[in-house]
Amino acid sequence: MDQYEPDSLSAAQLAAMRRSLTSGRGALTRRSMLRAGGVGALTIGGLASLSACGIPPAKREGEGPASTDFSAKEKQLNFSNWTEYMDVSEDEKSRPTLESFTQRTGIKVKYTEDINDNVEFFGKIKPQLAAGQDTGRDLICVTDWLAARLIRLGWAQKLDAANLPNAYANLSAQFRRPDWDPGRAYSYPWTGISTVIAYNTKATGGKKVDSVTQLLDDPALKGRVGFLTEMRDSVGMTLLDMGKDPGKFTDAEYDQAIGRLQKGVDKKQIRRFTGNDYTSDLDKGDLAACLAWAGDVIQLQADNPDIQFAIPSAGYITSSDNLMVPAKARHKANAEKLIDYYFELPVAAQLAAYINYVCPVDGVKDELAKIDPELASNTLILPDKAMAAKSHAFRSLTSQEETAYEEKFAKLIGA
């Protein structure tokens, strides 16, 4: 079975991850760049070291007793997260929701913003996990493909549902059953990341752009269209436009989607494939329309009223960043309490008001409206039922599939 195979990285996978780190979702958002001023990058040598040797699979049976949980005696918790992914006070000296959690529970949280990219972070924790050691972290936040890998390798602890009543009750339906963690036995989403169509009405002459077909075929947009360097987003959105399910597609259907995009490249309809750097081109009107991430669109709209977005009738791709307890973590129950805390409606609203990504907590709208009515009505943060029904996840890939698919996509985008 694939779960027992070494998870070495192919050249195509490494190239895709470099793109993510330098300009894709792994790169800092515009707000982060303004506030944080920079970030450490994973060197090419560091990436190469991940591919140089396979990752030994974790033992599934007979590996000894479960990790000892010291939560009852040690009222503490180590939480690793991405930059700009937690609410901060106006004077930037405190994190209100974390402080409230400590006041209520007595559990002190050591919060560290040390996740800049999934691959880089995996490189940090892999040696300890492979050796069966504690990483020094009780709670981590990783993107769905890495969450799937950690579960497959046996490097994530199964969560105790009894400690997660709010999380179980309030989790939005669209996030409940990812194919890599059915029923959310090992993870709960921190945020959702939606891929939509964004356009500049000044550049389109007031025309609405609301489908991948329009992006690829409308002659009025020729040479001013952008797609993303993230394979799952660009191919997934194209599959949906072709009437295919990105959660169940075949090799042949994947090839058809690549061929569809290739035609857009050949006839110069597509200006370029981009990471986060599309925001500048879209803002200026050099790109009239493009695939975009919802969090970026919200930030762009705050400064430019010409920026609009559309949800294609065919649907859109959603991925997620997820909370997990690593194997051998010392404070599992404390971590579960923190996960559950962020699924309480007032707390979830406070977090969503600050980070502006898709909130995975159902029923939070009224609480968010108390903070900011405009955000509460923004479907990029709180998808309504109609929008949520159009959400699709790109299916999990085997190592062999990911290598083959990334190679074809890299050829398409000239990477």
mmCIF file with all atom_site columns, C-alpha atoms in Angstrom, residues 103-194:
data_model
loop_
_atom_site.group_PDB
_atom_site.id
_atom_site.type_symbol
_atom_site.label_atom_id
_atom_site.label_alt_id
_atom_site.label_comp_id
_atom_site.label_asym_id
_atom_site.label_entity_id
_atom_site.label_seq_id
_atom_site.pdbx_PDB_ins_code
_atom_site.Cartn_x
_atom_site.Cartn_y
_atom_site.Cartn_z
_atom_site.occupancy
_atom_site.B_iso_or_equiv
_atom_site.pdbx_formal_charge
_atom_site.auth_seq_id
_atom_site.auth_comp_id
_atom_site.auth_asym_id
_atom_site.auth_atom_id
_atom_site.pdbx_PDB_model_num
ATOM 1  C CA . GLN A 1 103 ? -7.034  32.942 31.515 1.00 0.00 ? 103 GLN A CA 1
ATOM 2  C CA . ARG A 1 104 ? -9.869  30.456 31.234 1.00 0.00 ? 104 ARG A CA 1
ATOM 3  C CA . THR A 1 105 ? -7.931  27.186 31.376 1.00 0.00 ? 105 THR A CA 1
ATOM 4  C CA . GLY A 1 106 ? -4.651  28.039 33.078 1.00 0.00 ? 106 GLY A CA 1
ATOM 5  C CA . ILE A 1 107 ? -2.831  26.495 30.110 1.00 0.00 ? 107 ILE A CA 1
ATOM 6  C CA . LYS A 1 108 ? 0.079   28.650 28.957 1.00 0.00 ? 108 LYS A CA 1
ATOM 7  C CA . VAL A 1 109 ? 0.593   28.658 25.185 1.00 0.00 ? 109 VAL A CA 1
ATOM 8  C CA . LYS A 1 110 ? 4.036   29.083 23.671 1.00 0.00 ? 110 LYS A CA 1
ATOM 9  C CA . TYR A 1 111 ? 3.036   30.353 20.238 1.00 0.00 ? 111 TYR A CA 1
ATOM 10 C CA . THR A 1 112 ? 5.682   30.250 17.510 1.00 0.00 ? 112 THR A CA 1
ATOM 11 C CA . GLU A 1 113 ? 5.378   31.513 13.930 1.00 0.00 ? 113 GLU A CA 1
ATOM 12 C CA . ASP A 1 114 ? 7.880   29.062 12.492 1.00 0.00 ? 114 ASP A CA 1
ATOM 13 C CA . ILE A 1 115 ? 5.962   27.678 9.518  1.00 0.00 ? 115 ILE A CA 1
ATOM 14 C CA . ASN A 1 116 ? 6.874   29.546 6.350  1.00 0.00 ? 116 ASN A CA 1
ATOM 15 C CA . ASP A 1 117 ? 6.397   26.679 3.924  1.00 0.00 ? 117 ASP A CA 1
ATOM 16 C CA . ASN A 1 118 ? 5.130   23.118 4.279  1.00 0.00 ? 118 ASN A CA 1
ATOM 17 C CA . VAL A 1 119 ? 8.278   21.533 2.848  1.00 0.00 ? 119 VAL A CA 1
ATOM 18 C CA . GLU A 1 120 ? 10.611  23.601 4.992  1.00 0.00 ? 120 GLU A CA 1
ATOM 19 C CA . PHE A 1 121 ? 8.608   22.783 8.125  1.00 0.00 ? 121 PHE A CA 1
ATOM 20 C CA . PHE A 1 122 ? 8.477   19.098 7.256  1.00 0.00 ? 122 PHE A CA 1
ATOM 21 C CA . GLY A 1 123 ? 12.254  19.177 7.010  1.00 0.00 ? 123 GLY A CA 1
ATOM 22 C CA . LYS A 1 124 ? 12.402  20.554 10.561 1.00 0.00 ? 124 LYS A CA 1
ATOM 23 C CA . ILE A 1 125 ? 10.231  17.906 12.182 1.00 0.00 ? 125 ILE A CA 1
ATOM 24 C CA . LYS A 1 126 ? 11.000  14.853 10.035 1.00 0.00 ? 126 LYS A CA 1
ATOM 25 C CA . PRO A 1 127 ? 14.158  13.672 11.870 1.00 0.00 ? 127 PRO A CA 1
ATOM 26 C CA . GLN A 1 128 ? 12.436  13.555 15.269 1.00 0.00 ? 128 GLN A CA 1
ATOM 27 C CA . LEU A 1 129 ? 9.261   11.965 13.927 1.00 0.00 ? 129 LEU A CA 1
ATOM 28 C CA . ALA A 1 130 ? 11.200  9.340  11.979 1.00 0.00 ? 130 ALA A CA 1
ATOM 29 C CA . ALA A 1 131 ? 13.172  8.521  15.143 1.00 0.00 ? 131 ALA A CA 1
ATOM 30 C CA . GLY A 1 132 ? 10.017  8.252  17.249 1.00 0.00 ? 132 GLY A CA 1
ATOM 31 C CA . GLN A 1 133 ? 10.887  11.373 19.243 1.00 0.00 ? 133 GLN A CA 1
ATOM 32 C CA . ASP A 1 134 ? 8.937   14.395 20.451 1.00 0.00 ? 134 ASP A CA 1
ATOM 33 C CA . THR A 1 135 ? 9.262   17.359 18.062 1.00 0.00 ? 135 THR A CA 1
ATOM 34 C CA . GLY A 1 136 ? 8.805   19.819 20.926 1.00 0.00 ? 136 GLY A CA 1
ATOM 35 C CA . ARG A 1 137 ? 5.462   20.835 19.422 1.00 0.00 ? 137 ARG A CA 1
ATOM 36 C CA . ASP A 1 138 ? 2.026   19.854 20.684 1.00 0.00 ? 138 ASP A CA 1
ATOM 37 C CA . LEU A 1 139 ? 0.006   21.466 17.904 1.00 0.00 ? 139 LEU A CA 1
ATOM 38 C CA . ILE A 1 140 ? 0.920   22.268 14.309 1.00 0.00 ? 140 ILE A CA 1
ATOM 39 C CA . CYS A 1 141 ? -0.920  23.817 11.361 1.00 0.00 ? 141 CYS A CA 1
ATOM 40 C CA . VAL A 1 142 ? -0.152  22.325 7.933  1.00 0.00 ? 142 VAL A CA 1
ATOM 41 C CA . THR A 1 143 ? -1.767  22.303 4.504  1.00 0.00 ? 143 THR A CA 1
ATOM 42 C CA . ASP A 1 144 ? -3.931  19.344 3.533  1.00 0.00 ? 144 ASP A CA 1
ATOM 43 C CA . TRP A 1 145 ? -1.389  17.468 1.373  1.00 0.00 ? 145 TRP A CA 1
ATOM 44 C CA . LEU A 1 146 ? 1.173   17.486 4.194  1.00 0.00 ? 146 LEU A CA 1
ATOM 45 C CA . ALA A 1 147 ? -1.497  16.591 6.748  1.00 0.00 ? 147 ALA A CA 1
ATOM 46 C CA . ALA A 1 148 ? -2.322  13.587 4.578  1.00 0.00 ? 148 ALA A CA 1
ATOM 47 C CA . ARG A 1 149 ? 1.341   12.578 4.462  1.00 0.00 ? 149 ARG A CA 1
ATOM 48 C CA . LEU A 1 150 ? 1.751   12.802 8.254  1.00 0.00 ? 150 LEU A CA 1
ATOM 49 C CA . ILE A 1 151 ? -1.330  10.651 8.768  1.00 0.00 ? 151 ILE A CA 1
ATOM 50 C CA . ARG A 1 152 ? -0.137  8.128  6.186  1.00 0.00 ? 152 ARG A CA 1
ATOM 51 C CA . LEU A 1 153 ? 3.253   7.835  7.877  1.00 0.00 ? 153 LEU A CA 1
ATOM 52 C CA . GLY A 1 154 ? 1.707   7.366  11.310 1.00 0.00 ? 154 GLY A CA 1
ATOM 53 C CA . TRP A 1 155 ? 3.177   10.632 12.577 1.00 0.00 ? 155 TRP A CA 1
ATOM 54 C CA . ALA A 1 156 ? -0.058  12.239 13.824 1.00 0.00 ? 156 ALA A CA 1
ATOM 55 C CA . GLN A 1 157 ? -2.010  11.325 16.937 1.00 0.00 ? 157 GLN A CA 1
ATOM 56 C CA . LYS A 1 158 ? -5.657  10.376 16.691 1.00 0.00 ? 158 LYS A CA 1
ATOM 57 C CA . LEU A 1 159 ? -7.806  12.996 18.394 1.00 0.00 ? 159 LEU A CA 1
ATOM 58 C CA . ASP A 1 160 ? -10.164 12.241 21.270 1.00 0.00 ? 160 ASP A CA 1
ATOM 59 C CA . ALA A 1 161 ? -13.661 13.241 20.144 1.00 0.00 ? 161 ALA A CA 1
ATOM 60 C CA . ALA A 1 162 ? -14.736 13.617 23.774 1.00 0.00 ? 162 ALA A CA 1
ATOM 61 C CA . ASN A 1 163 ? -12.421 16.628 24.065 1.00 0.00 ? 163 ASN A CA 1
ATOM 62 C CA . LEU A 1 164 ? -13.796 18.286 20.916 1.00 0.00 ? 164 LEU A CA 1
ATOM 63 C CA . PRO A 1 165 ? -17.535 18.929 21.397 1.00 0.00 ? 165 PRO A CA 1
ATOM 64 C CA . ASN A 1 166 ? -17.519 22.395 19.806 1.00 0.00 ? 166 ASN A CA 1
ATOM 65 C CA . ALA A 1 167 ? -15.292 21.334 16.947 1.00 0.00 ? 167 ALA A CA 1
ATOM 66 C CA . TYR A 1 168 ? -17.508 18.371 16.145 1.00 0.00 ? 168 TYR A CA 1
ATOM 67 C CA . ALA A 1 169 ? -20.741 20.348 16.401 1.00 0.00 ? 169 ALA A CA 1
ATOM 68 C CA . ASN A 1 170 ? -19.647 23.527 14.623 1.00 0.00 ? 170 ASN A CA 1
ATOM 69 C CA . LEU A 1 171 ? -17.436 22.273 11.801 1.00 0.00 ? 171 LEU A CA 1
ATOM 70 C CA . SER A 1 172 ? -18.829 23.420 8.449  1.00 0.00 ? 172 SER A CA 1
ATOM 71 C CA . ALA A 1 173 ? -20.140 20.620 6.255  1.00 0.00 ? 173 ALA A CA 1
ATOM 72 C CA . GLN A 1 174 ? -17.747 21.326 3.376  1.00 0.00 ? 174 GLN A CA 1
ATOM 73 C CA . PHE A 1 175 ? -14.747 20.541 5.612  1.00 0.00 ? 175 PHE A CA 1
ATOM 74 C CA . ARG A 1 176 ? -16.075 17.441 7.381  1.00 0.00 ? 176 ARG A CA 1
ATOM 75 C CA . ARG A 1 177 ? -14.935 14.610 5.121  1.00 0.00 ? 177 ARG A CA 1
ATOM 76 C CA . PRO A 1 178 ? -11.637 15.136 3.313  1.00 0.00 ? 178 PRO A CA 1
ATOM 77 C CA . ASP A 1 179 ? -10.587 11.926 1.578  1.00 0.00 ? 179 ASP A CA 1
ATOM 78 C CA . TRP A 1 180 ? -7.255  11.964 3.446  1.00 0.00 ? 180 TRP A CA 1
ATOM 79 C CA . ASP A 1 181 ? -8.893  12.120 6.909  1.00 0.00 ? 181 ASP A CA 1
ATOM 80 C CA . PRO A 1 182 ? -12.496 10.889 6.741  1.00 0.00 ? 182 PRO A CA 1
ATOM 81 C CA . GLY A 1 183 ? -14.493 12.070 9.727  1.00 0.00 ? 183 GLY A CA 1
ATOM 82 C CA . ARG A 1 184 ? -11.627 14.290 10.891 1.00 0.00 ? 184 ARG A CA 1
ATOM 83 C CA . ALA A 1 185 ? -10.083 11.627 13.133 1.00 0.00 ? 185 ALA A CA 1
ATOM 84 C CA . TYR A 1 186 ? -6.630  13.267 13.093 1.00 0.00 ? 186 TYR A CA 1
ATOM 85 C CA . SER A 1 187 ? -7.186  16.900 12.134 1.00 0.00 ? 187 SER A CA 1
ATOM 86 C CA . TYR A 1 188 ? -9.443  19.934 12.245 1.00 0.00 ? 188 TYR A CA 1
ATOM 87 C CA . PRO A 1 189 ? -9.245  22.847 9.795  1.00 0.00 ? 189 PRO A CA 1
ATOM 88 C CA . TRP A 1 190 ? -7.812  26.167 10.909 1.00 0.00 ? 190 TRP A CA 1
ATOM 89 C CA . THR A 1 191 ? -8.864  27.955 7.718  1.00 0.00 ? 191 THR A CA 1
ATOM 90 C CA . GLY A 1 192 ? -10.087 27.205 4.229  1.00 0.00 ? 192 GLY A CA 1
ATOM 91 C CA . ILE A 1 193 ? -8.325  28.542 1.128  1.00 0.00 ? 193 ILE A CA 1
ATOM 92 C CA . SER A 1 194 ? -10.607 29.132 -1.852 1.00 0.00 ? 194 SER A CA 1
#
